[in-house]
XYZ file of C-alpha atoms in Angstrom:
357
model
C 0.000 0.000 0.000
C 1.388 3.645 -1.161
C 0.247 7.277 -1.316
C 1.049 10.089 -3.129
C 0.999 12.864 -1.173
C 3.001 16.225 -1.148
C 6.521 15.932 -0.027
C 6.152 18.693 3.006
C 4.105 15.876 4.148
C 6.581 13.182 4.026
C 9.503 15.147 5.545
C 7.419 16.011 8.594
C 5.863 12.766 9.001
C 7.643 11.336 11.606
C 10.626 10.014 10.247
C 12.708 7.382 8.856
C 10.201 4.446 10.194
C 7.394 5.797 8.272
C 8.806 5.608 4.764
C 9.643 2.190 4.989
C 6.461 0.710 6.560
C 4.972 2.685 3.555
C 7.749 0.961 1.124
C 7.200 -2.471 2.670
C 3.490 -2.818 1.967
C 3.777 -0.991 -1.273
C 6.278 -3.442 -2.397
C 4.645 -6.738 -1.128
C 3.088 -7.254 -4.778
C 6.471 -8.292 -5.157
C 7.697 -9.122 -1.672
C 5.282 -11.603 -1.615
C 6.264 -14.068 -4.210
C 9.835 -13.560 -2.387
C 8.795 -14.618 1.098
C 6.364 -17.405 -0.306
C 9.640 -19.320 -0.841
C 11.376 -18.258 2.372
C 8.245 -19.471 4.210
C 8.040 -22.733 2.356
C 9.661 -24.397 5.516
C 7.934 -26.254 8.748
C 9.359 -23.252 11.246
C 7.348 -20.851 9.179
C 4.105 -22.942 8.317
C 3.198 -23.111 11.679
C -0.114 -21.599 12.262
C 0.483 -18.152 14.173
C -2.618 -15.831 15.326
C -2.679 -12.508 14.693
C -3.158 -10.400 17.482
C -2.337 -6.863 16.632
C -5.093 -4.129 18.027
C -6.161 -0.584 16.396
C -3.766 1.718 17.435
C -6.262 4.574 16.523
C -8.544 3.294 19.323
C -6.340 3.745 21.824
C -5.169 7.045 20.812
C -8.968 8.241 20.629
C -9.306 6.900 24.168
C -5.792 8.343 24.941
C -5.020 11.325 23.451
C -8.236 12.744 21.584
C -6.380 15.690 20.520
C -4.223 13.919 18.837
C -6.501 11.784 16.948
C -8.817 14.714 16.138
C -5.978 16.247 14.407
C -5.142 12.743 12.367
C -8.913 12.821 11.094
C -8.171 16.224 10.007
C -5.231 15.699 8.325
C -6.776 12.654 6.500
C -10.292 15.038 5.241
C -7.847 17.138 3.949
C -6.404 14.291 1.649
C -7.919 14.546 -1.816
C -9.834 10.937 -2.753
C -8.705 9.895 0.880
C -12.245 8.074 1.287
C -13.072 4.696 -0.504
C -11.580 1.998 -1.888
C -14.155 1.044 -4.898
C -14.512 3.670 -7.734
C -16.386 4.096 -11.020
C -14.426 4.624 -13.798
C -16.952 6.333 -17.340
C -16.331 7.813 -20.053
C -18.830 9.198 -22.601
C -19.795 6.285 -25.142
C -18.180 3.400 -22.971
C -19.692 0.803 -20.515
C -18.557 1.715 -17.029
C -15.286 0.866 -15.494
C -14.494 -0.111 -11.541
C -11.245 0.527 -9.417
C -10.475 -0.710 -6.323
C -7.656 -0.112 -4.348
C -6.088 -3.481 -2.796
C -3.834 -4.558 0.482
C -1.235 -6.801 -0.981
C -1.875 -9.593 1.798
C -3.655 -12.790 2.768
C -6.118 -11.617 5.433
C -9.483 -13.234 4.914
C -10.884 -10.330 5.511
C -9.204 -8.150 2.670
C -9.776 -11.327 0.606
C -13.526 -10.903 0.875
C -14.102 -7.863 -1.724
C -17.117 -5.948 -1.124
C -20.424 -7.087 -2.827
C -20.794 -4.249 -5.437
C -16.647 -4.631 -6.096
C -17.072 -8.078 -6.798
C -19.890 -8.305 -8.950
C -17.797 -5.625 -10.838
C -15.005 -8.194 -10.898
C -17.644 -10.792 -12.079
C -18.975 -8.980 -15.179
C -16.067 -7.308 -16.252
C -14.224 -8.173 -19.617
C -11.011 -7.772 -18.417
C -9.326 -7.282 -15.398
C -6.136 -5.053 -14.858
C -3.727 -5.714 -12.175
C -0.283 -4.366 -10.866
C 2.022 -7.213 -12.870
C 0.233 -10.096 -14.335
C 3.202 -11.642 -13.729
C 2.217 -12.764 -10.452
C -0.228 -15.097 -12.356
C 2.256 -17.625 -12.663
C 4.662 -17.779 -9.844
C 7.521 -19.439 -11.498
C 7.597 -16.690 -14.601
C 6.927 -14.134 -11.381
C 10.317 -15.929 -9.608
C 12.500 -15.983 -12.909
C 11.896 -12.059 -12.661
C 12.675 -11.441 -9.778
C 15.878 -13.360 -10.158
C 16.470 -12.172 -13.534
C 19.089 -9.013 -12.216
C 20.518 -10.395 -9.344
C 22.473 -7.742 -8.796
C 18.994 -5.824 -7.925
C 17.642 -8.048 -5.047
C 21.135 -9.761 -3.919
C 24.923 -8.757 -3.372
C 26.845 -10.182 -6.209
C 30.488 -8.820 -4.690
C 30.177 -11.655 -2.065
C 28.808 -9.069 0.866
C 26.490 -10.414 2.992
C 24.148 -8.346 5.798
C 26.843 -9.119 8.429
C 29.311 -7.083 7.168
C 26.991 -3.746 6.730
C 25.095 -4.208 10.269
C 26.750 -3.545 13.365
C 26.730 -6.552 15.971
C 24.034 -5.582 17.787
C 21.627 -4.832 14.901
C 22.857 -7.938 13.421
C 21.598 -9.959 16.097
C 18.275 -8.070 16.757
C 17.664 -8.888 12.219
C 18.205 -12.660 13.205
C 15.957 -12.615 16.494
C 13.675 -10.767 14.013
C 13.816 -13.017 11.170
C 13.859 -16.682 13.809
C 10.109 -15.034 14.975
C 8.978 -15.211 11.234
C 10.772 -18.922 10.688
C 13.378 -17.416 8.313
C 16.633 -18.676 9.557
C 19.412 -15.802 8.711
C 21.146 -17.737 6.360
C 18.626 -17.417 4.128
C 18.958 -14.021 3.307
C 21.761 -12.691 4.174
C 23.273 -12.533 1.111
C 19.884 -9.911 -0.152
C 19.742 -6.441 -0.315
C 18.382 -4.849 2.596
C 15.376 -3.573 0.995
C 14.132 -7.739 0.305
C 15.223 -8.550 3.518
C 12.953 -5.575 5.308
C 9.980 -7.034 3.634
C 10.452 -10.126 5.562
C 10.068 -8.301 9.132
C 7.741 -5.622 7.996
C 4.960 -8.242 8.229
C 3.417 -10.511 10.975
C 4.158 -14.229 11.405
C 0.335 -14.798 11.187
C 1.287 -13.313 7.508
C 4.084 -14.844 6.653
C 2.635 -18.252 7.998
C -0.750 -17.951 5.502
C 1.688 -17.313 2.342
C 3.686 -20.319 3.615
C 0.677 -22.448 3.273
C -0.056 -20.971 -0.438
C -2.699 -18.601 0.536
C -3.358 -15.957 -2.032
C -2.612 -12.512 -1.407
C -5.239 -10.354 -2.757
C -4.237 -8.932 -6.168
C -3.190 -12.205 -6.892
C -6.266 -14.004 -6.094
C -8.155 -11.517 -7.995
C -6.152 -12.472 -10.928
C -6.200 -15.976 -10.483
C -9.835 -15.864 -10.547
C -10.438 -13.884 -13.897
C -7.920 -16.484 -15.733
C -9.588 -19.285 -14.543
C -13.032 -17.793 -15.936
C -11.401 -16.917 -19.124
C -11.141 -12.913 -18.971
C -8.224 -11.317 -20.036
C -5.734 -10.029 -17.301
C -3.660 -7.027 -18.075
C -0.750 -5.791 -16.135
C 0.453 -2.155 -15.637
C 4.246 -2.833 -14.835
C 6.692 -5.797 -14.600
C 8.331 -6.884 -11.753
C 11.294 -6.057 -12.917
C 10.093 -1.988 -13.165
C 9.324 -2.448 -9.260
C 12.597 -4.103 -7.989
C 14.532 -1.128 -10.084
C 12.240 1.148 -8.393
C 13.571 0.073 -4.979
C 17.283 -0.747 -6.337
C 17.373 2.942 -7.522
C 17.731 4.254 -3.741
C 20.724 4.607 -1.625
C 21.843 1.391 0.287
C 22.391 3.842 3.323
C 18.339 4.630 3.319
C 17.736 0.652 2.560
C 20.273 0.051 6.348
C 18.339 2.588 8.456
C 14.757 1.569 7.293
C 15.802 -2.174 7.612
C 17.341 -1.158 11.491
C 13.833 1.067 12.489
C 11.302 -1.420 10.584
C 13.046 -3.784 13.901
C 12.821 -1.414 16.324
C 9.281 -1.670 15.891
C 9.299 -5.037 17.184
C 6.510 -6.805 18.490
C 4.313 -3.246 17.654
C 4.606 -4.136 13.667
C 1.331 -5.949 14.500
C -0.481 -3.594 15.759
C 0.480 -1.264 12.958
C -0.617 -3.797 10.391
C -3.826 -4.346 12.245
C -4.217 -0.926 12.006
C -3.522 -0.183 8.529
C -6.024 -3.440 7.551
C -9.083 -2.051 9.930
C -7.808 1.512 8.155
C -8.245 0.266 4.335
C -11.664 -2.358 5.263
C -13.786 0.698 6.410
C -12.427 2.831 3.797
C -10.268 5.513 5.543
C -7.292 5.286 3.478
C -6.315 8.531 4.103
C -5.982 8.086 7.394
C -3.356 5.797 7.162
C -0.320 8.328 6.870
C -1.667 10.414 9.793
C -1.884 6.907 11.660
C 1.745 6.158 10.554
C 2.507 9.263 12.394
C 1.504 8.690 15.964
C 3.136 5.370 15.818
C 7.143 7.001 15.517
C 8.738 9.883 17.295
C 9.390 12.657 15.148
C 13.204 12.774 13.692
C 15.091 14.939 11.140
C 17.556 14.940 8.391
C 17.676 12.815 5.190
C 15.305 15.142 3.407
C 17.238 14.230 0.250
C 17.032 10.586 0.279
C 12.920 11.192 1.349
C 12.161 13.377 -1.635
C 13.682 10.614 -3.962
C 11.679 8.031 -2.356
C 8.560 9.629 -3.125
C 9.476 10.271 -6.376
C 10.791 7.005 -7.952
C 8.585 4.677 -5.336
C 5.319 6.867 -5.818
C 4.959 9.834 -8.081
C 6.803 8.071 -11.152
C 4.794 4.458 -10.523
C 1.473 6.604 -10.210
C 2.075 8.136 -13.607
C 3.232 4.811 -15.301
C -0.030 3.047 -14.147
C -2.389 5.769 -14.854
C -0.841 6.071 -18.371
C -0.898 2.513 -19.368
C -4.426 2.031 -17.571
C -6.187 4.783 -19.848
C -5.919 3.055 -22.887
C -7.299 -0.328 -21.114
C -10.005 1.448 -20.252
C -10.952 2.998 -23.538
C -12.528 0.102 -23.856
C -14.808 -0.143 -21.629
C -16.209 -2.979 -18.770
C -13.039 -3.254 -16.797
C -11.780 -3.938 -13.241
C -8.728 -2.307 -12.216
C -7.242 -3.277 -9.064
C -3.794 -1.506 -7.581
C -2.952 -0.678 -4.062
C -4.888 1.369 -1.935
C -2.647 4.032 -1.030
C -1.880 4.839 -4.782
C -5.044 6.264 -5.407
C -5.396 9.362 -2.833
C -3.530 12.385 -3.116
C -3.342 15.183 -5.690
C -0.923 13.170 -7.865
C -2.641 9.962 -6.882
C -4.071 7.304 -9.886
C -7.513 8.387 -9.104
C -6.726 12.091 -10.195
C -4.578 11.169 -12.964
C -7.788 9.266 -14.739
C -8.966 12.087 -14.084
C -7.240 14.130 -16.424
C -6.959 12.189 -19.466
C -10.721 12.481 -19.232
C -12.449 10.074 -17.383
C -14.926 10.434 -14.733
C -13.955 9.075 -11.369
C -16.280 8.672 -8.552
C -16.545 6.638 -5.062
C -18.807 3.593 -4.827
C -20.488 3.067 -1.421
């Protein structure tokens, strides 16, 4: 899940931690298929609850202030409510968007009723990388440039991570049944989408479970309608590759400071995107990590070639999709809202985009 909003946003939003948890879910289109085969092993197949909580609960209860200015924030985000859409032009059947979470919860599995009679009568269905339809094609591309997701010089983690962060990554990864060796020959950036997530995650894609975008695929092949994607997964592991290593370290280091919280925070962001409030989920990001400074450099260029750049390839390649009429668009949530968000690019190459209760 990513957002594009304005970059005074990101540079006061709480810091280092933020960016990350934002890159992590964004990126689990193609994190997943990566930790599918880490998980493929008994430690991590175990079943493991979830049992994060709302964080924004607590800080109603806790600090009302606070959350009053979070709601604010988020009614201030442009298409921050929704995550089903109509898509028209003049002379064309209707189109439908919905933004997706890139996981396995049942819950996020179940679409809404209107969304998935959308998905039902639709023609053809566009998704993120329709590469994910077949996991071994998906795996050859991700392993095409090694030199994007591992270290090809024979560094491994060890050698960039001091001893103490070293062995707070292997406590980190043992919780999630991904012993060390495993990946500690990948880039920091593959290795932070490991313990970004829950074990209750990690131990669904173990046993095969779908994650959404890819079950909403899977679905419209087996019925015989066409599935388009929007980028290869080779476009989104440059996107990541492109940023500093430095930035790729300290997100990896904070996304474990987070510890046993992560839960809570994905809890959060899930309750966040099933009622509809995605723009509340930066504001939420924010009460969750102290406030920090610096790096404004290395944050600008993360919203730029993570966000703005993908948001512009999508909505460009989309628009001639949906020239033709009776389709169902799914990409993640949090690159709809925002004034440079998918929903506002449509928008100007002349369609007519508007919520669905």
């Amino acid at each position: 899940m990513t957002t594009s909003i304005g970059r005074r946003t990101f540079l006061a939003a709480s810091g280092n931690l933020l960016l990350w948890l934002i890159a992590a879910f964004h990126m689990l289109l193609l994190a997943a298929l990566f930790l599918a085969l880490l998980a493929a092993r008994p430690a991590a197949a175990k079943d493991a609850a979830c049992t994060g909580r709302n964080l924004m609960v607590e800080l109603q209860q806790n600090d009302p202030a606070r959350y009053a200015e979070a709601l604010k924030e988020a009614d201030a985000t442009p298409n921050g409510k929704g995550i089903f859409w109509k898509i028209e032009k003049a002379g064309l059947q209707p189109s439908w968007l919905l933004g997706s979470m890139h996981v396995t919860d049942p819950r996020v599995l179940a679409l809404p009723p209107r969304a998935q009679a959308a998905h039902d009568a639709a023609n053809t269905i566009i998704i993120e990388s329709d590469e994910i339809l077949d996991e071994r094609k998906a795996t050859a591309a991700l392993l095409a440039k090694p030199e994007l997701t591992m270290f090809t010089d024979g560094t491994t983690i060890d050698k960039l991570l001091s001893p103490e962060d070293y062995k707070r990554l292997e406590a980190g990864l043992k919780q999630r049944g991904i012993p060390l060796g495993a990946v500690s020959r990948m880039r920091p950036w593959m290795i932070s989408s490991a313990v970004a997530l829950p074990a209750c995650e990690i131990a669904r894609k173990a046993k095969g479970v779908q994650f959404l975008d890819q079950k909403i695929a899977a679905d419209a092949a087996a019925e015989g309608k066409q599935v388009k994607g929007l980028e290869t997964l080779a476009e989104q592991i440059q996107a990541m590759a492109d940023l500093p290593i430095e930035f790729h370290l300290k997100s990896l280091i904070e996304t474990l400071e987070l510890g046993d919280k992560m839960s809570d925070v994905v809890e959060t962001m899930t309750d966040l995107y099933l009622s509809g409030d995605i723009g509340l989920t930066m504001p939420m990001l924010k009460t969750v990590t102290p406030e920090t400074e610096g790096e404004d450099s290395n944050y600008a260029a993360f919203e730029q070639r993570v966000i703005l750049d993908r948001n512009k390839v999508m909505a460009e390649r989309a628009a001639p999709i949906l020239d033709g009429g009776n389709v169902f668009m799914a990409v993640g949530a949090l690159h709809l809202p925002g004034k440079a968000g998918v929903i506002e690019l449509l928008r100007q190459q002349g369609f007519t985009v508007t919520a669905v209760n």
